[in-house]
C-alpha atoms as one frame of an Amber mdcrd trajectory, in Angstrom:
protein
  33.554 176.564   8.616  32.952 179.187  11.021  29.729 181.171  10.755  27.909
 183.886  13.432  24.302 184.426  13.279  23.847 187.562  15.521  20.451 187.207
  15.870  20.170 184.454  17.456  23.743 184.755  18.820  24.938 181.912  17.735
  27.993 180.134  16.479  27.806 177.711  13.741  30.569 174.632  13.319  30.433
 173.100  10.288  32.526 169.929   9.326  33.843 169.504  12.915  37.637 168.259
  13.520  39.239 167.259  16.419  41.121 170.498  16.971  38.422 172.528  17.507
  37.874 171.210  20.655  38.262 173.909  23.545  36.968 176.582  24.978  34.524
 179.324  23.237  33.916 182.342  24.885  31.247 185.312  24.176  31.473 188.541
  24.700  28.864 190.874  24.970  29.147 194.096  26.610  30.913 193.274  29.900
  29.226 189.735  29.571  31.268 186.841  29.370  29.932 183.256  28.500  32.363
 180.332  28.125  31.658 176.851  26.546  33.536 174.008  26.097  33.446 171.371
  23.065  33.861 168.079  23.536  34.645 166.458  20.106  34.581 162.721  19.371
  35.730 160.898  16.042  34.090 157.582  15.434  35.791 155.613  12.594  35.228
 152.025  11.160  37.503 150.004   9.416  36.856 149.292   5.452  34.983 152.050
   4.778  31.863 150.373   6.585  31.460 147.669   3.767  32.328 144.176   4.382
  31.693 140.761   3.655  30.072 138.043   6.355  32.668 136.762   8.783  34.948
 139.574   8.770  35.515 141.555  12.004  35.254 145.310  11.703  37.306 147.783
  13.708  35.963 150.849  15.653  38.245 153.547  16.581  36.866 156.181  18.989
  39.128 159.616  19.812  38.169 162.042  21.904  39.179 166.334  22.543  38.420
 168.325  24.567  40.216 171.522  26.850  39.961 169.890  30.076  41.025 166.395
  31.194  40.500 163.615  29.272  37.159 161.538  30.831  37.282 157.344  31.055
  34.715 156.666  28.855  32.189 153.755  29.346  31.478 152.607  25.753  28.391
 150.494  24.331  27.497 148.935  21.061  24.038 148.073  19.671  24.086 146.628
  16.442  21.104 146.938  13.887  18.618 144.723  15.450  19.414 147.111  19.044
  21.346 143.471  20.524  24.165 144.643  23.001  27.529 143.985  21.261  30.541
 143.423  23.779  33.304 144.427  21.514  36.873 143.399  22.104  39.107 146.237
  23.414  42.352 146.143  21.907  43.968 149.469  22.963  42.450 151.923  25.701
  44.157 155.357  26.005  41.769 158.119  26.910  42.496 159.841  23.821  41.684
 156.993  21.370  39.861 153.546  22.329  40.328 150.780  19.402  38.132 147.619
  19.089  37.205 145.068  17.529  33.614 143.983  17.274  31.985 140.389  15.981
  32.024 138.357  13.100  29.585 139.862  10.578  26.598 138.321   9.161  24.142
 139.489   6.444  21.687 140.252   8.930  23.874 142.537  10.640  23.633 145.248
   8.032  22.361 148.568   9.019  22.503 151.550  11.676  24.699 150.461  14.560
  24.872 152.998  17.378  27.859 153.602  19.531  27.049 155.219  23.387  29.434
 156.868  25.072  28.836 157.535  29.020  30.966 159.741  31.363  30.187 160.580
  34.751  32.787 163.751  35.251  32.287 165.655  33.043  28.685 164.618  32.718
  28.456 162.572  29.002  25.919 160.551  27.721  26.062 160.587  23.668  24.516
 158.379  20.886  26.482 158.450  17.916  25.003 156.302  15.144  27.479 155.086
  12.308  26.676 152.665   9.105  27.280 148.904   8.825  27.335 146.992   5.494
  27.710 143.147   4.811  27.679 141.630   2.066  27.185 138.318   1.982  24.486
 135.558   1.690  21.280 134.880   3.717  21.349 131.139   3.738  22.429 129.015
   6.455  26.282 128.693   7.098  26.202 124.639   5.844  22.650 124.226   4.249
  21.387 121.065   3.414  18.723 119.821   0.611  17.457 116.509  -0.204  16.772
 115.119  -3.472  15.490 111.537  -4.745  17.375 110.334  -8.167  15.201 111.274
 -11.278  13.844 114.077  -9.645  14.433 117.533 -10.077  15.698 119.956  -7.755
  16.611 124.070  -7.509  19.440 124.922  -5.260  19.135 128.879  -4.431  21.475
 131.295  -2.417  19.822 134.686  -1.600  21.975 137.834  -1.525  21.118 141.097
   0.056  22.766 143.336  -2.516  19.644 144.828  -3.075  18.486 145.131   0.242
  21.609 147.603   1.353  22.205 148.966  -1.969  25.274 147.886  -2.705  27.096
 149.286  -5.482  28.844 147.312  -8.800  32.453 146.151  -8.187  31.743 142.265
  -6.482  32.207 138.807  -8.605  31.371 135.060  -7.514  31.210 131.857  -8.800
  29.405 128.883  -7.763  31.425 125.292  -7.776  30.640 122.029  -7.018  32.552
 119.357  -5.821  31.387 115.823  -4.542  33.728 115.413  -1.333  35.784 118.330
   0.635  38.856 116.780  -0.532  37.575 116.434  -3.796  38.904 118.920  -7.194
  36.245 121.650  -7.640  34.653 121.645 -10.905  33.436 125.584 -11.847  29.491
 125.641 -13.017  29.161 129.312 -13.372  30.026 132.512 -12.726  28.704 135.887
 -12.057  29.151 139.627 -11.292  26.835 142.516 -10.004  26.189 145.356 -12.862
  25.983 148.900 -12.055  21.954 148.943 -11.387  22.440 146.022  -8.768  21.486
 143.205 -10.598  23.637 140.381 -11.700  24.643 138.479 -15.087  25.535 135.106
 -14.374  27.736 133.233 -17.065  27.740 129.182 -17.668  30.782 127.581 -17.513
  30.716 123.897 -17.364  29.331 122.092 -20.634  29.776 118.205 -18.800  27.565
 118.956 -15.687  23.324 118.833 -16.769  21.966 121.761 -14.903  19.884 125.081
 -15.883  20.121 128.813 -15.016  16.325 129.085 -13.942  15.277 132.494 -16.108
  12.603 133.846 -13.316  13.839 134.216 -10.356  14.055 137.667  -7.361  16.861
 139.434  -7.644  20.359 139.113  -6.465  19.473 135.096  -6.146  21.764 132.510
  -7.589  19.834 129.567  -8.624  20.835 125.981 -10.751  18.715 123.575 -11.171
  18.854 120.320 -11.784  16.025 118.679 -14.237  17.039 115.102 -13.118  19.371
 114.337 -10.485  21.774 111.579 -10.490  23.123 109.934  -7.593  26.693 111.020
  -8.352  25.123 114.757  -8.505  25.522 114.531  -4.411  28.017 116.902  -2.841
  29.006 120.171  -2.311  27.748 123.156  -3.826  29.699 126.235  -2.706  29.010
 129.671  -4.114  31.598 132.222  -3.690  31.656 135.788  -3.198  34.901 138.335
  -3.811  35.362 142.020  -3.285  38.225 143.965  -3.357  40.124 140.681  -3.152
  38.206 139.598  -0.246  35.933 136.470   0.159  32.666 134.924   1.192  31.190
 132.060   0.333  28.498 129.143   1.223  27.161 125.720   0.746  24.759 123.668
   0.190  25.532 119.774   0.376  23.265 117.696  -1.850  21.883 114.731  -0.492
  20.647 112.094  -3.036  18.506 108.800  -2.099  17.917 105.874  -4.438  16.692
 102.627  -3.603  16.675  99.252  -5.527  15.408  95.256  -5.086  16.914  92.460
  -5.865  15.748  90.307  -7.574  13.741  92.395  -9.436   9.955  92.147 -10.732
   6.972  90.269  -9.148   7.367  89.019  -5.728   5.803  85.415  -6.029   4.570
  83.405  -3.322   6.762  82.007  -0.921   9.383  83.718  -1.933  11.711  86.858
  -0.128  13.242  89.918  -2.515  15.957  92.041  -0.583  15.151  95.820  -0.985
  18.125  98.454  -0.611  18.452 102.211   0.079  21.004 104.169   0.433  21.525
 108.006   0.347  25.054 109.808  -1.075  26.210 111.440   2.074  27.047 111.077
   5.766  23.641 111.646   8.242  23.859 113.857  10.773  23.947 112.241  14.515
  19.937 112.656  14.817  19.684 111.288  11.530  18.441 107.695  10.422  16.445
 105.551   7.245  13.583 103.689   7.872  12.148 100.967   5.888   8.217 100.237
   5.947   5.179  99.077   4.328   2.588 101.605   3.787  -0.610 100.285   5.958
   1.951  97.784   7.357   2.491  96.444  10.856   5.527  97.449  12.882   7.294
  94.349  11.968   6.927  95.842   8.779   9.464  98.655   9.829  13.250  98.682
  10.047  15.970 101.331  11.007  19.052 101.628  10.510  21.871 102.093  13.073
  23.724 105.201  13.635  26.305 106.908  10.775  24.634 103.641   8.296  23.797
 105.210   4.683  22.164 101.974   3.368  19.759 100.586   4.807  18.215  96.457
   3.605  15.025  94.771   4.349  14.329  91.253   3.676  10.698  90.925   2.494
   8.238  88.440   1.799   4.697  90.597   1.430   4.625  92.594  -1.425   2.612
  96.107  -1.747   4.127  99.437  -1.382   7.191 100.177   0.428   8.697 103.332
   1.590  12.483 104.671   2.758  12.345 107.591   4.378  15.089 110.059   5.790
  14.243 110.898   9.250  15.852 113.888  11.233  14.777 115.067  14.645  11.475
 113.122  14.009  11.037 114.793  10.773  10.939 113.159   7.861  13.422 115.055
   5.159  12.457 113.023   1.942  10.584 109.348   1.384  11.187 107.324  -1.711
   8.730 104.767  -2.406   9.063 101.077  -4.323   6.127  98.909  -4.911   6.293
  95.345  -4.540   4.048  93.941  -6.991   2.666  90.041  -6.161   2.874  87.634
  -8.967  -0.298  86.283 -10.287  -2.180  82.822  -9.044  -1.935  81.195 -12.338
   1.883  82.819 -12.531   2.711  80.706  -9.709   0.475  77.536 -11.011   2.351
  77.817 -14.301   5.839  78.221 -12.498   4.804  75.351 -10.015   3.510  73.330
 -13.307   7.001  74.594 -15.378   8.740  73.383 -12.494   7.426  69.930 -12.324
   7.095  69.178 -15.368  10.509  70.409 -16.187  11.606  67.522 -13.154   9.645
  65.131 -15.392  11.000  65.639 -18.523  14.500  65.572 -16.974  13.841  62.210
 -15.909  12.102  60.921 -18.654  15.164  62.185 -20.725  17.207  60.747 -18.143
  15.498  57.081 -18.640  15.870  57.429 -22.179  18.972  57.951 -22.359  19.874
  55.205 -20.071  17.723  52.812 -22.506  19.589  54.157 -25.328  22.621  53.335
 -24.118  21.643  49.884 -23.566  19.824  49.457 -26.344  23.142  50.676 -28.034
  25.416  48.390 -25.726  23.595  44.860 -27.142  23.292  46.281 -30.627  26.887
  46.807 -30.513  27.962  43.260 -28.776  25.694  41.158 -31.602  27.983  42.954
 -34.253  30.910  41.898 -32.592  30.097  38.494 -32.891  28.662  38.114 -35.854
  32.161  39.851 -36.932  33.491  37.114 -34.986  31.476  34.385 -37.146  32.225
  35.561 -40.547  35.832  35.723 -39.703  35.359  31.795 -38.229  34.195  30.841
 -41.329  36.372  33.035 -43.596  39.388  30.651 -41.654  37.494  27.661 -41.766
  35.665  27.368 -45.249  33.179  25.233 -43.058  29.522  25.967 -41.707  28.227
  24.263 -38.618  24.960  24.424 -37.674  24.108  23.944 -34.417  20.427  22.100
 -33.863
């Protein structure tokens, strides 16, 4: 490890260790010149490789002939943001901490800077950070109207830090937290980066989208149900470690009651409701396009179905409003029933009074007429019987 190059007097170190800290001394002649190496080891936990959330560990030693210095320590991560890492042992031979919770966008060159003011120290030394892990929001949501169709996506950055083969996931969905998970797929990372996904559940309708970037996990859903809502959490493991994250489905259908045309005079009750829980800053709104604002009604906080009572028809629209922006609309139009619809309902309706009570009245008559037909039998029953008794016939002038 040790090499001299005399003509430029010099002393090559390769592959530095801790113990060959000291003093150096050349001789020339009756010249002396002494130098002293100062040696620092900079070692991270894992190898360097991680997954998002994890915490690395730093360990920093330190040699050198004379007295230890107090080092003043620094961290810039990979975006050159200070990083206040958490000191959990200080000697001034070895300093160990703990820095933050990884994300994906922390991958890259981090640089450690080490400051001493006796002896005079101000060093840079650079060392590699790589997460694995997924560039989506921690808890992402989407929003979906039923019958529509709808591509949930989580974005790797296996390719972006070259990460090698060796990782698996799986993506699951489950409608509630508490809820069982039900496995839709599977996948693992081959040994050119890219990755082979596998279908697993034959009950669930959903597609592995052929064209898509790489190291992306995509499903789509041709047409959504409303009991497609929930979670969708897809989950990373290497080297028996975990990542994972989610997307929670939100699914808005609306409905009227009764349904069909809205005739006049009359009021139709128009419902929507979406799958899931709103955020606090999150309401529905009912109203008719080119309306007035008494055409428009919202619902109170943590509701998740929202009714109008109407009695205009035309197009009406539920929308899902969050911090003023509307997330998804879902629209229902009201059609009016026709003027002769309503004369021939109005003319049904009447007449069907009238022939009620005409079939009342005749009725009634009937059973009159029936009453009197039935008393003259009686007594003419009565009369044949008198004269059955009697042999005799009386006629009355």
């Amino acid at each position: 490890r040790f090499v001299i190059k005399m003509q430029y007097k010099q002393l090559w170190v390769r592959n530095l260790k801790l113990s060959d800290a000291g003093i150096y001394t050349c001789e020339y002649g009756t010249h002396k010149v002494r130098t002293s190496l100062h040696i620092f080891k900079l070692m991270i936990s894992l190898d360097g490789h991680f997954l998002q959330n994890e915490v690395p560990e730093l360990s920093l030693m330190q040699n050198s002939s004379s007295p230890l210095p107090d080092l003043r320590i620094t961290l810039f991560d990979s975006n050159n943001n200070t990083v206040k890492p958490e000191l959990q042992n200080k000697s001034r031979q070895k300093y160990i901490m703990n820095l933050k919770k990884l994300e994906a966008v922390d991958s890259g060159t981090w640089v450690c800077q080490v400051h001493s003011d006796s002896p005079l120290i101000d060093q840079n030394i650079p060392f590699a950070v790589k997460v694995l892990g997924f560039q989506n929001p921690n808890l992402e949501r989407k929003y979906a109207t039923v019958d529509s169709s709808v591509i949930l996506s989580w974005h790797l950055n296996t390719q972006k830090i070259k990460w090698k083969e060796g990782f698996t996931g799986q993506l699951n969905w489950k409608q509630q937290e508490s809820a069982n998970p039900h496995e839709l797929l599977d996948f693992n990372a081959t040994a050119q980066g890219q990755l082979h996904e596998t279908k697993k559940s034959s009950n669930f309708l959903f597609e592995i989208p052929e064209r898509k970037p790489e190291s992306t996990i995509e499903v789509k859903l041709p047409k959504v149900h409303f009991n497609h809502s929930g979670q969708y959490q897809c989950q990373l493991e290497y080297q028996g470690r975990h990542a994972q994250s989610k997307i929670e489905l939100v699914v808005m259908k609306v409905s009227a009651k009764p349904v069909g045309p809205l005739s006049r005079g009359a009021n139709m009750t128009l419902t929507c409701q979406v799958s899931g829980p709103l955020q606090p800053n999150a309401y529905l709104r009912w109203e008719r396009v080119n309306g007035t604002k008494m055409d428009i009604k919202n619902s109170k906080h943590n509701e998740v179905k929202l009714e109008v009572n109407i009695s205009v028809a035309g197009l009406w629209s539920c929308h899902l409003i969050e911090d003023s922006d509307r997330k998804i609309s879902l629209h229902y139009h009201v059609e009016e029933a026709a003027v002769w619809t309503n004369y021939v309902i109005i003319g049904a309706s009447v007449g069907g009074s009238l022939l009620v009570f005409a079939l009342g009245c005749l009725c009634i008559i009937s059973n009159i007429s029936w009453q009197r037909r039935r008393q003259r039998a009686k007594r003419m029953a009565q009369a044949r019987q008198h004269l059955l008794e009697n042999k005799t016939c009386q006629c009355q002038q």
